[in-house]
Coordinates of C-alpha atoms and ligand atoms in Angstrom, one line a residue:
M136 CA -33.5 -11.0 30.1
I137 CA -30.2 -12.9 28.5
S138 CA -28.5 -15.1 30.8
G139 CA -25.0 -15.9 30.9
T140 CA -25.2 -19.6 29.7
D141 CA -27.1 -18.5 27.0
P142 CA -26.0 -19.9 23.6
L143 CA -26.3 -16.4 22.3
N144 CA -22.6 -15.9 23.6
K145 CA -21.5 -18.2 20.7
R146 CA -23.3 -16.4 18.1
P147 CA -21.6 -13.7 15.7
I148 CA -21.5 -10.1 15.8
G149 CA -23.4 -8.5 12.8
I150 CA -21.4 -5.3 11.4
F151 CA -23.1 -3.5 8.5
D152 CA -21.9 -0.3 6.4
S153 CA -22.5 1.0 2.9
G154 CA -19.4 -0.5 1.7
V155 CA -15.7 -0.9 2.7
G156 CA -15.5 1.8 5.2
G157 CA -16.8 -0.2 8.2
L158 CA -13.9 -2.7 8.2
T159 CA -12.2 0.5 10.0
V160 CA -14.7 -0.3 13.0
V161 CA -14.2 -4.2 12.4
K162 CA -10.7 -3.8 12.8
Q163 CA -11.2 -1.9 16.1
V164 CA -13.6 -4.6 17.3
M165 CA -11.5 -7.5 16.3
D166 CA -8.8 -5.9 18.7
A167 CA -11.0 -5.4 21.6
L168 CA -12.9 -8.4 21.3
P169 CA -10.4 -11.2 19.8
C170 CA -12.8 -14.2 20.7
E171 CA -16.3 -12.9 19.0
A172 CA -17.0 -14.1 15.5
I173 CA -18.1 -11.4 12.8
V174 CA -20.1 -11.2 10.2
Y175 CA -19.6 -8.3 8.2
F176 CA -21.9 -7.0 5.3
G177 CA -21.0 -4.2 2.7
D178 CA -23.8 -2.9 0.6
T179 CA -21.2 -2.4 -2.0
A180 CA -24.3 -2.4 -4.6
R181 CA -25.7 0.5 -3.5
V182 CA -22.7 2.5 -1.8
P183 CA -22.4 5.3 -1.5
Y184 CA -24.9 6.2 1.4
G185 CA -23.6 9.5 2.0
T186 CA -24.9 11.2 -1.0
K187 CA -28.6 9.7 -0.9
S188 CA -31.5 10.8 1.0
A189 CA -32.2 9.9 4.8
R190 CA -35.5 7.9 3.4
A191 CA -33.3 5.7 1.0
V192 CA -30.8 5.0 3.8
Q193 CA -33.2 4.1 6.1
A194 CA -34.7 1.5 3.7
F195 CA -31.2 0.3 2.9
A196 CA -30.6 -0.3 6.9
V197 CA -33.5 -2.3 7.5
Q198 CA -32.6 -4.6 4.8
D199 CA -29.2 -4.8 5.7
T200 CA -30.1 -5.4 9.5
E201 CA -32.6 -8.0 8.4
F202 CA -30.2 -9.8 6.3
L203 CA -27.7 -9.9 9.5
L204 CA -30.5 -11.0 11.4
R205 CA -30.9 -14.2 9.4
Q206 CA -27.1 -14.9 9.9
N207 CA -28.1 -15.3 13.4
V208 CA -26.2 -12.4 14.8
K209 CA -26.5 -11.5 18.5
M210 CA -25.8 -7.8 18.2
V211 CA -25.8 -5.5 15.0
I212 CA -23.2 -2.5 14.8
V213 CA -24.5 0.1 12.3
A214 CA -20.7 1.0 11.3
C215 CA -21.8 3.5 8.7
H216 CA -22.2 7.0 10.2
T217 CA -24.6 8.3 7.8
A218 CA -26.9 5.3 8.2
S219 CA -26.1 5.8 12.3
S220 CA -27.2 9.5 12.0
V221 CA -30.6 8.7 10.0
A222 CA -31.8 5.2 11.0
L223 CA -30.5 4.1 14.1
T224 CA -33.4 5.2 16.4
S225 CA -35.8 3.6 13.8
L226 CA -33.9 0.3 13.8
A227 CA -33.7 0.1 17.7
G228 CA -37.4 0.5 17.7
R229 CA -38.0 -2.3 15.0
F230 CA -35.8 -5.1 16.0
D231 CA -35.1 -7.0 19.1
V232 CA -31.6 -7.5 19.2
P233 CA -29.3 -4.7 20.6
I234 CA -28.4 -2.3 17.7
L235 CA -25.4 0.2 18.2
G236 CA -24.3 3.0 16.3
V237 CA -21.2 4.8 15.7
V238 CA -22.3 8.2 16.6
E239 CA -23.0 8.1 20.3
P240 CA -19.7 6.7 21.2
G241 CA -17.9 9.6 19.4
V242 CA -20.2 12.3 21.2
D243 CA -19.4 10.8 24.5
S244 CA -15.8 10.7 23.8
A245 CA -15.6 14.4 22.4
L246 CA -17.8 15.7 25.5
K247 CA -15.2 14.2 27.7
N248 CA -12.2 15.3 25.9
T249 CA -13.1 18.9 25.2
K250 CA -11.8 21.7 27.5
N251 CA -13.1 24.8 25.7
G252 CA -16.5 23.3 24.6
K253 CA -15.8 24.1 20.8
I254 CA -16.4 20.7 18.9
G255 CA -16.1 20.2 15.2
V256 CA -17.5 17.4 13.5
I257 CA -16.9 16.2 10.0
G258 CA -18.9 13.4 7.9
T259 CA -20.5 12.8 4.6
R260 CA -23.3 15.3 3.3
G261 CA -25.7 13.1 4.6
T262 CA -24.4 12.7 8.2
I263 CA -24.1 16.3 8.5
A264 CA -27.5 17.4 6.7
S265 CA -29.2 15.2 9.4
R266 CA -27.6 17.3 12.4
T267 CA -27.7 14.1 14.5
Y268 CA -24.4 14.8 15.7
E269 CA -25.2 18.4 16.5
E270 CA -28.4 17.3 18.3
Q271 CA -26.7 14.8 20.4
L272 CA -24.1 17.1 21.5
L273 CA -26.3 19.6 22.8
A274 CA -28.8 17.2 24.2
K275 CA -25.8 15.9 26.5
D276 CA -24.2 19.3 26.8
P277 CA -26.4 22.3 25.8
G278 CA -23.1 24.5 26.8
V279 CA -20.6 23.1 24.1
Q280 CA -20.6 25.0 20.5
V281 CA -20.8 22.7 17.5
F282 CA -19.0 23.3 14.3
P283 CA -20.2 20.7 11.5
K284 CA -18.6 20.5 8.0
A285 CA -19.0 17.8 5.4
C286 CA -16.0 16.4 3.4
P287 CA -17.5 14.1 1.0
L288 CA -13.8 14.2 -1.2
F289 CA -12.3 12.3 1.9
V290 CA -14.1 9.2 0.9
P291 CA -12.7 8.6 -2.6
F292 CA -9.0 9.8 -1.3
A293 CA -8.9 7.1 1.4
E294 CA -10.3 4.5 -0.7
E295 CA -7.4 5.5 -3.6
G296 CA -5.0 5.3 -0.9
W297 CA -4.0 8.9 -1.3
L298 CA -3.5 9.6 2.4
E299 CA -0.4 11.6 2.4
G300 CA 1.3 13.9 -0.1
E301 CA 0.6 17.6 -1.7
I302 CA -3.2 16.9 -3.3
I303 CA -5.0 15.3 -0.1
F304 CA -3.0 18.3 1.9
K305 CA -4.5 21.0 -0.1
V306 CA -8.1 19.3 0.0
A307 CA -7.7 18.9 3.5
E308 CA -6.8 22.4 4.2
T309 CA -9.5 23.7 2.2
Y310 CA -12.1 21.8 4.1
L311 CA -10.6 22.2 7.6
K312 CA -9.4 25.9 7.8
P313 CA -12.5 27.3 8.9
F314 CA -12.0 24.8 12.3
R315 CA -8.7 27.0 12.9
E316 CA -10.5 30.4 13.1
S317 CA -13.4 29.0 14.8
G318 CA -11.1 27.6 17.7
I319 CA -12.2 23.9 18.3
D320 CA -10.2 21.8 20.6
T321 CA -11.6 18.6 19.5
L322 CA -12.7 17.1 16.3
I323 CA -15.0 14.1 15.6
L324 CA -14.1 11.9 12.7
G325 CA -17.8 11.3 11.9
C326 CA -17.3 8.8 8.5
T327 CA -16.1 5.3 8.5
H328 CA -13.0 6.2 6.1
Y329 CA -11.5 9.3 8.2
P330 CA -9.4 7.3 10.4
L331 CA -7.2 6.8 7.5
L332 CA -6.8 10.4 7.0
K333 CA -5.9 11.4 10.6
R334 CA -2.1 12.0 9.9
V335 CA -3.1 14.8 7.1
I336 CA -5.9 15.8 9.0
A337 CA -3.8 16.4 12.4
Q338 CA -1.1 18.1 9.9
V339 CA -3.4 20.9 9.2
L340 CA -5.0 21.4 12.5
G341 CA -2.1 20.9 14.8
E342 CA -1.5 19.5 18.0
G343 CA -4.0 21.5 20.0
V344 CA -7.0 19.6 18.3
A345 CA -7.8 16.4 19.5
L346 CA -9.1 13.7 17.1
I347 CA -11.8 11.4 17.8
D348 CA -11.7 8.2 16.1
S349 CA -15.1 6.6 16.5
A350 CA -14.2 3.4 15.5
T351 CA -12.1 2.8 18.5
E352 CA -14.7 4.7 20.6
T353 CA -17.2 2.1 19.3
A354 CA -15.4 -0.9 19.9
R355 CA -15.0 0.0 23.5
V356 CA -18.8 0.4 23.8
V357 CA -19.5 -3.1 22.2
R358 CA -17.3 -4.7 24.4
K359 CA -19.0 -3.0 27.5
R360 CA -22.3 -3.7 26.3
L361 CA -21.5 -7.4 25.4
Y362 CA -20.4 -7.8 29.1
E363 CA -23.1 -5.9 30.6
L364 CA -25.6 -8.0 28.6
K365 CA -23.8 -11.2 29.6
I366 CA -23.6 -12.3 25.7
A367 CA -19.8 -12.1 25.3
N368 CA -17.8 -15.0 24.0
D369 CA -14.9 -15.9 26.3
S370 CA -13.8 -19.0 24.8
Q371 CA -10.6 -19.1 23.5
S372 CA -11.0 -20.9 20.3
V373 CA -10.3 -18.8 17.2
P374 CA -13.6 -17.0 15.9
E375 CA -15.1 -17.1 12.1
H376 CA -15.5 -14.0 10.3
R377 CA -17.3 -13.9 7.3
F378 CA -17.6 -11.2 5.1
T379 CA -20.4 -10.7 2.6
V380 CA -21.0 -7.7 0.0
S381 CA -23.8 -7.1 -2.4
D382 CA -21.5 -6.6 -5.5
I383 CA -18.5 -8.3 -7.3
P384 CA -16.1 -9.0 -4.4
E385 CA -12.9 -7.9 -5.9
P386 CA -12.7 -4.5 -5.6
F387 CA -14.0 -4.8 -2.1
R388 CA -10.9 -7.2 -1.5
D389 CA -8.3 -4.6 -2.7
V390 CA -9.6 -1.6 -0.6
G391 CA -10.6 -3.5 2.0
E392 CA -7.4 -5.4 2.9
R393 CA -5.9 -1.8 3.1
F394 CA -8.9 -0.8 5.8
L395 CA -8.6 -3.7 8.0
G396 CA -5.0 -4.1 7.6
K397 CA -5.1 -7.8 7.1
K398 CA -6.0 -10.5 4.5
L399 CA -9.8 -10.9 3.8
G400 CA -10.0 -14.4 2.8
R401 CA -13.4 -15.7 1.1
I402 CA -15.6 -12.7 0.5
E403 CA -19.1 -13.9 -0.4
Q404 CA -21.3 -12.0 -2.9
I405 CA -25.1 -12.1 -1.6
D406 CA -28.3 -11.1 -3.4
L407 CA -30.5 -9.2 -0.8
E408 CA -33.5 -9.7 -3.0
K409 CA -33.2 -13.5 -3.0
V410 CA -32.2 -13.7 0.3
Q411 CA -35.5 -11.6 1.7
A412 CA -37.7 -13.7 -0.4
Ligands
DGL132 N1 -19.8 4.5 5.2 C1 -19.8 5.9 5.0 C2 -20.2 6.6 6.3 O1 -19.7 6.5 7.3 C3 -19.1 6.7 4.1 C4 -19.3 6.2 2.4 C5 -20.7 6.6 1.7 O2 -21.0 7.3 1.5 O3 -21.5 5.5 1.7 O4 -21.1 7.8 6.5

């Protein structure tokens, strides 16, 4: 059992994603838990995960987690929705530290929010093909109707910073029009990149559809869990945040600072193969 005086409190939280997108989760965790140190790993050498097989993503997720555990983290957050959808259960069974994903917080929030029981979910092809969101929503409330839809083009648009204007509006309209017909009142943004596109998504769907930002919901759950486990860091000193990637840092910096909304400082390139040897 973890005790309140355990040095675990001082250890960082580990957060990984396929690349830059998980910084939307880091941003919310920093806001919710300003005293916590963070080690972030973006697997930029192997991004995207959303187009790869569940088997490949499961293997990557194990390596990403092992890397973070070597950095002495007290908790691992799987910020990537694709990895959370296909690998969270196996990771949780394999490692001893608490491992949290981004799917369940979004599911719980959507169920709390919906009035008419019609919930839409958007994500990568891998996330939608896994049916994890559907299964979790229906397991918690068999009465709801779930409308899933892969929106793969949203990822490059978010990374390019094309968040507004005619072209992204057309793309969003093409993807999201079916939701207007199905009458959803709640939409889960089931991908790291989608919070950046909230405005255009809301423009297409109108005020009657609530958008569930999984990054915000996850940060809330992480905070609660750290306090329940008595491993939250209450010290008032400024925490250290480390950013690590598996490919060259510069492209990560350019997009990452926009996603995080602040400067990234030093970005370390690490070689997963060497770290594991
Ligand atoms: N981070 C991924 C996710 O949330 C999106 C980018 C990718 O396909 O790797 O599913």
